[in-house]
Amino acid sequence: MQERFLGAFPVFRSASGDMVTDFLAAARHDSFPADLTMYTEGDFCPSIAFLLSGELRVFKAGEAGREITLYDIHAGETCILNASCILSGLPYPAHAVSTVGGELLLVPAGEFRRLIAAHAEMRDFVFRILSQRLSSVMTLIEEVAFGKMDERLLDYLDRKQTKGELASTHQEIANDLGTSREVVSRILKDFERKGIVRLSRNLIHVRLT
């Protein structure tokens, strides 16, 4: 399991052997299917997941049923809201659902707090993820408050597609629209969930009609 963990979380390859051994002794390996609700808003967090594979979506849902994706969690990552809940004792403030099945290492809340207190490498990892997510959510707030990027992206796909296909990377689209790759990727994934597009590597299948 050590090689699997370090393969998914290469940031810990330079960590001390004691830290890795301590982490793996505290963690429980598990698998999960797609479309599994991990957390619902208001839940308390008895443990935290470190993803070895698969993908999770963290989102807020309004009373009218509208949803907005805060961020996605991939292999080699954990949920910073999950970590924040454990460290603060507050309930989970969003929803988390698996979009792709996979495997994870589950660390109980008490053990996670102990690992952070005992190992600088774990503290650095949590602070790095926190910084990345904060930047991502700030970009999302700017997008929602000051622009309708989803409408601009729909118009862009309509203009650029040829016979229902657009060969382009998310970064290239972001450059054309003057936004970030993360914003484009988030909106495209929402479009895919709604059946507007189908995504594959460097190719977008457009279904606007």
mmCIF file of C-alpha atoms in Angstrom:
data_model
loop_
_atom_site.group_PDB
_atom_site.id
_atom_site.type_symbol
_atom_site.label_atom_id
_atom_site.label_comp_id
_atom_site.label_asym_id
_atom_site.label_seq_id
_atom_site.Cartn_x
_atom_site.Cartn_y
_atom_site.Cartn_z
ATOM 1 C CA MET A 1 0.000 0.000 0.000
ATOM 2 C CA GLN A 2 2.944 2.325 0.576
ATOM 3 C CA GLU A 3 3.838 2.374 -3.124
ATOM 4 C CA ARG A 4 0.208 3.015 -4.086
ATOM 5 C CA PHE A 5 -0.018 5.860 -1.605
ATOM 6 C CA LEU A 6 3.237 7.477 -2.729
ATOM 7 C CA GLY A 7 2.291 6.947 -6.372
ATOM 8 C CA ALA A 8 -0.955 8.879 -5.870
ATOM 9 C CA PHE A 9 0.612 11.410 -3.457
ATOM 10 C CA PRO A 10 4.165 12.006 -4.763
ATOM 11 C CA VAL A 11 4.402 15.089 -2.523
ATOM 12 C CA PHE A 12 5.039 12.668 0.344
ATOM 13 C CA ARG A 13 7.953 10.881 -1.365
ATOM 14 C CA SER A 14 10.331 13.303 0.336
ATOM 15 C CA ALA A 15 8.605 12.918 3.702
ATOM 16 C CA SER A 16 10.224 10.999 6.519
ATOM 17 C CA GLY A 17 9.636 7.268 6.667
ATOM 18 C CA ASP A 18 8.082 7.720 10.092
ATOM 19 C CA MET A 19 5.415 10.044 8.688
ATOM 20 C CA VAL A 20 4.436 7.624 5.898
ATOM 21 C CA THR A 21 4.400 4.637 8.250
ATOM 22 C CA ASP A 22 2.369 6.596 10.806
ATOM 23 C CA PHE A 23 -0.142 7.691 8.158
ATOM 24 C CA LEU A 24 -0.633 4.203 6.709
ATOM 25 C CA ALA A 25 -1.068 2.712 10.190
ATOM 26 C CA ALA A 26 -3.866 5.209 10.847
ATOM 27 C CA ALA A 27 -5.580 4.825 7.450
ATOM 28 C CA ARG A 28 -8.120 2.281 6.264
ATOM 29 C CA HIS A 29 -8.233 1.316 2.587
ATOM 30 C CA ASP A 30 -11.671 1.325 0.943
ATOM 31 C CA SER A 31 -13.322 1.586 -2.466
ATOM 32 C CA PHE A 32 -16.367 3.530 -3.614
ATOM 33 C CA PRO A 33 -18.688 3.464 -6.652
ATOM 34 C CA ALA A 34 -19.727 6.362 -8.858
ATOM 35 C CA ASP A 35 -22.719 8.455 -7.761
ATOM 36 C CA LEU A 36 -22.155 7.823 -4.065
ATOM 37 C CA THR A 37 -23.048 10.674 -1.698
ATOM 38 C CA MET A 38 -20.038 11.142 0.560
ATOM 39 C CA TYR A 39 -21.345 14.128 2.511
ATOM 40 C CA THR A 40 -24.538 16.150 2.635
ATOM 41 C CA GLU A 41 -24.533 19.741 3.860
ATOM 42 C CA GLY A 42 -24.795 19.757 7.647
ATOM 43 C CA ASP A 43 -23.062 16.395 8.175
ATOM 44 C CA PHE A 44 -20.256 16.085 10.690
ATOM 45 C CA CYS A 45 -17.005 14.532 9.487
ATOM 46 C CA PRO A 46 -15.869 11.404 11.346
ATOM 47 C CA SER A 47 -12.955 10.881 8.940
ATOM 48 C CA ILE A 48 -11.123 12.333 5.939
ATOM 49 C CA ALA A 49 -10.482 10.655 2.586
ATOM 50 C CA PHE A 50 -7.211 10.688 0.637
ATOM 51 C CA LEU A 51 -8.032 9.665 -2.947
ATOM 52 C CA LEU A 52 -5.924 6.984 -4.612
ATOM 53 C CA SER A 53 -8.162 6.980 -7.699
ATOM 54 C CA GLY A 54 -11.580 8.182 -8.834
ATOM 55 C CA GLU A 55 -13.109 11.640 -8.623
ATOM 56 C CA LEU A 56 -15.386 13.549 -6.253
ATOM 57 C CA ARG A 57 -17.460 16.653 -6.884
ATOM 58 C CA VAL A 58 -18.012 19.210 -4.114
ATOM 59 C CA PHE A 59 -20.941 21.549 -4.712
ATOM 60 C CA LYS A 60 -23.539 23.848 -3.167
ATOM 61 C CA ALA A 61 -27.235 23.405 -3.893
ATOM 62 C CA GLY A 62 -29.882 26.123 -3.724
ATOM 63 C CA GLU A 63 -33.473 25.793 -2.588
ATOM 64 C CA ALA A 64 -34.697 25.863 -6.185
ATOM 65 C CA GLY A 65 -32.473 22.899 -7.079
ATOM 66 C CA ARG A 66 -29.723 24.843 -8.820
ATOM 67 C CA GLU A 67 -26.202 23.627 -8.152
ATOM 68 C CA ILE A 68 -22.772 25.187 -8.436
ATOM 69 C CA THR A 69 -19.559 23.170 -8.411
ATOM 70 C CA LEU A 70 -17.016 24.458 -5.904
ATOM 71 C CA TYR A 71 -14.249 22.083 -6.985
ATOM 72 C CA ASP A 72 -13.459 18.523 -8.017
ATOM 73 C CA ILE A 73 -11.178 16.183 -6.074
ATOM 74 C CA HIS A 74 -8.862 13.840 -7.987
ATOM 75 C CA ALA A 75 -6.304 11.176 -7.119
ATOM 76 C CA GLY A 76 -3.569 12.644 -4.971
ATOM 77 C CA GLU A 77 -5.920 15.116 -3.288
ATOM 78 C CA THR A 78 -8.196 15.421 -0.291
ATOM 79 C CA CYS A 79 -11.169 17.653 0.467
ATOM 80 C CA ILE A 80 -10.121 20.841 2.242
ATOM 81 C CA LEU A 81 -13.692 21.412 3.490
ATOM 82 C CA ASN A 82 -13.508 17.939 5.041
ATOM 83 C CA ALA A 83 -10.201 18.878 6.704
ATOM 84 C CA SER A 84 -11.616 22.209 7.873
ATOM 85 C CA CYS A 85 -14.628 20.503 9.457
ATOM 86 C CA ILE A 86 -12.412 18.099 11.390
ATOM 87 C CA LEU A 87 -10.099 20.860 12.599
ATOM 88 C CA SER A 88 -12.904 23.267 13.518
ATOM 89 C CA GLY A 89 -15.568 20.834 14.707
ATOM 90 C CA LEU A 90 -18.111 22.500 12.416
ATOM 91 C CA PRO A 91 -20.483 20.610 10.064
ATOM 92 C CA TYR A 92 -19.726 20.086 6.386
ATOM 93 C CA PRO A 93 -20.945 23.200 4.482
ATOM 94 C CA ALA A 94 -21.598 21.623 1.055
ATOM 95 C CA HIS A 95 -22.351 18.325 -0.695
ATOM 96 C CA ALA A 96 -19.762 15.809 -1.887
ATOM 97 C CA VAL A 97 -20.618 13.102 -4.437
ATOM 98 C CA SER A 98 -18.403 10.670 -6.333
ATOM 99 C CA THR A 99 -18.489 11.206 -10.097
ATOM 100 C CA VAL A 100 -16.017 8.407 -10.883
ATOM 101 C CA GLY A 101 -15.620 5.334 -8.695
ATOM 102 C CA GLY A 102 -12.239 4.607 -7.175
ATOM 103 C CA GLU A 103 -10.243 3.880 -4.052
ATOM 104 C CA LEU A 104 -9.273 5.918 -1.020
ATOM 105 C CA LEU A 105 -7.474 5.863 2.279
ATOM 106 C CA LEU A 106 -9.786 6.889 5.110
ATOM 107 C CA VAL A 107 -8.239 8.493 8.196
ATOM 108 C CA PRO A 108 -10.359 8.947 11.358
ATOM 109 C CA ALA A 109 -10.779 12.551 12.498
ATOM 110 C CA GLY A 110 -8.786 12.107 15.696
ATOM 111 C CA GLU A 111 -5.913 10.455 13.867
ATOM 112 C CA PHE A 112 -5.906 13.210 11.246
ATOM 113 C CA ARG A 113 -5.593 15.867 13.950
ATOM 114 C CA ARG A 114 -2.748 13.893 15.514
ATOM 115 C CA LEU A 115 -0.931 13.519 12.164
ATOM 116 C CA ILE A 116 -1.124 17.264 11.538
ATOM 117 C CA ALA A 117 0.242 17.999 15.012
ATOM 118 C CA ALA A 118 3.031 15.434 14.690
ATOM 119 C CA HIS A 119 4.265 15.870 11.102
ATOM 120 C CA ALA A 120 5.239 19.090 9.311
ATOM 121 C CA GLU A 121 4.814 17.331 5.939
ATOM 122 C CA MET A 122 1.116 16.758 6.623
ATOM 123 C CA ARG A 123 0.650 20.361 7.761
ATOM 124 C CA ASP A 124 2.376 21.625 4.606
ATOM 125 C CA PHE A 125 0.174 19.401 2.436
ATOM 126 C CA VAL A 126 -3.026 20.677 4.052
ATOM 127 C CA PHE A 127 -1.929 24.320 3.783
ATOM 128 C CA ARG A 128 -1.011 23.832 0.104
ATOM 129 C CA ILE A 129 -4.408 22.313 -0.710
ATOM 130 C CA LEU A 130 -6.105 25.098 1.252
ATOM 131 C CA SER A 131 -4.271 27.753 -0.777
ATOM 132 C CA GLN A 132 -5.151 26.075 -4.069
ATOM 133 C CA ARG A 133 -8.824 25.669 -3.198
ATOM 134 C CA LEU A 134 -9.133 29.199 -1.863
ATOM 135 C CA SER A 135 -7.760 30.556 -5.134
ATOM 136 C CA SER A 136 -10.145 28.338 -7.111
ATOM 137 C CA VAL A 137 -13.203 29.398 -5.104
ATOM 138 C CA MET A 138 -12.232 33.084 -5.351
ATOM 139 C CA THR A 139 -12.107 32.683 -9.130
ATOM 140 C CA LEU A 140 -15.527 31.038 -9.011
ATOM 141 C CA ILE A 141 -16.953 33.938 -6.970
ATOM 142 C CA GLU A 142 -15.563 36.421 -9.488
ATOM 143 C CA GLU A 143 -17.057 34.423 -12.336
ATOM 144 C CA VAL A 144 -20.502 34.256 -10.720
ATOM 145 C CA ALA A 145 -20.546 37.851 -9.488
ATOM 146 C CA PHE A 146 -19.124 39.667 -12.489
ATOM 147 C CA GLY A 147 -19.758 37.629 -15.593
ATOM 148 C CA LYS A 148 -21.836 34.963 -17.270
ATOM 149 C CA MET A 149 -19.019 32.762 -18.441
ATOM 150 C CA ASP A 150 -21.348 29.817 -19.086
ATOM 151 C CA GLU A 151 -23.244 31.853 -21.702
ATOM 152 C CA ARG A 152 -19.988 33.066 -23.271
ATOM 153 C CA LEU A 153 -18.687 29.504 -23.403
ATOM 154 C CA LEU A 154 -21.884 28.223 -25.037
ATOM 155 C CA ASP A 155 -21.607 30.918 -27.688
ATOM 156 C CA TYR A 156 -17.933 30.075 -28.192
ATOM 157 C CA LEU A 157 -18.676 26.352 -28.674
ATOM 158 C CA ASP A 158 -21.430 27.175 -31.167
ATOM 159 C CA ARG A 159 -19.105 29.390 -33.214
ATOM 160 C CA LYS A 160 -16.013 27.202 -33.112
ATOM 161 C CA GLN A 161 -17.460 23.700 -33.534
ATOM 162 C CA THR A 162 -17.349 21.921 -36.895
ATOM 163 C CA LYS A 163 -19.865 19.148 -37.455
ATOM 164 C CA GLY A 164 -20.458 18.947 -33.731
ATOM 165 C CA GLU A 165 -16.802 18.713 -32.731
ATOM 166 C CA LEU A 166 -14.210 21.139 -31.409
ATOM 167 C CA ALA A 167 -10.573 20.048 -31.206
ATOM 168 C CA SER A 168 -9.151 22.229 -28.461
ATOM 169 C CA THR A 169 -7.692 22.052 -24.975
ATOM 170 C CA HIS A 170 -9.378 23.675 -22.003
ATOM 171 C CA GLN A 171 -6.382 25.994 -21.699
ATOM 172 C CA GLU A 172 -6.735 27.163 -25.316
ATOM 173 C CA ILE A 173 -10.411 27.949 -24.754
ATOM 174 C CA ALA A 174 -9.562 29.766 -21.527
ATOM 175 C CA ASN A 175 -6.999 31.848 -23.369
ATOM 176 C CA ASP A 176 -9.572 32.773 -26.036
ATOM 177 C CA LEU A 177 -12.154 33.772 -23.437
ATOM 178 C CA GLY A 178 -9.771 35.560 -21.108
ATOM 179 C CA THR A 179 -10.404 33.296 -18.124
ATOM 180 C CA SER A 180 -8.674 30.423 -16.325
ATOM 181 C CA ARG A 181 -8.467 26.795 -17.395
ATOM 182 C CA GLU A 182 -10.087 25.779 -14.075
ATOM 183 C CA VAL A 183 -13.172 27.892 -14.838
ATOM 184 C CA VAL A 184 -13.519 26.421 -18.348
ATOM 185 C CA SER A 185 -13.056 22.863 -17.065
ATOM 186 C CA ARG A 186 -15.644 23.363 -14.321
ATOM 187 C CA ILE A 187 -18.269 24.746 -16.701
ATOM 188 C CA LEU A 188 -17.600 22.080 -19.329
ATOM 189 C CA LYS A 189 -18.063 19.360 -16.716
ATOM 190 C CA ASP A 190 -21.377 20.928 -15.723
ATOM 191 C CA PHE A 191 -22.331 21.019 -19.425
ATOM 192 C CA GLU A 192 -21.422 17.340 -19.718
ATOM 193 C CA ARG A 193 -23.639 16.449 -16.759
ATOM 194 C CA LYS A 194 -26.488 18.286 -18.507
ATOM 195 C CA GLY A 195 -25.846 16.479 -21.810
ATOM 196 C CA ILE A 196 -24.760 19.628 -23.681
ATOM 197 C CA VAL A 197 -21.293 18.271 -24.477
ATOM 198 C CA ARG A 198 -19.311 15.048 -24.232
ATOM 199 C CA LEU A 199 -15.671 15.446 -23.277
ATOM 200 C CA SER A 200 -12.693 13.415 -24.436
ATOM 201 C CA ARG A 201 -8.987 14.167 -24.591
ATOM 202 C CA ASN A 202 -8.445 17.465 -26.498
ATOM 203 C CA LEU A 203 -11.853 16.993 -28.181
ATOM 204 C CA ILE A 204 -15.291 18.321 -27.279
ATOM 205 C CA HIS A 205 -18.393 16.756 -28.822
ATOM 206 C CA VAL A 206 -20.998 19.523 -28.917
ATOM 207 C CA ARG A 207 -24.733 18.790 -28.628
ATOM 208 C CA LEU A 208 -26.307 22.244 -28.654
ATOM 209 C CA THR A 209 -29.382 21.240 -30.660
#
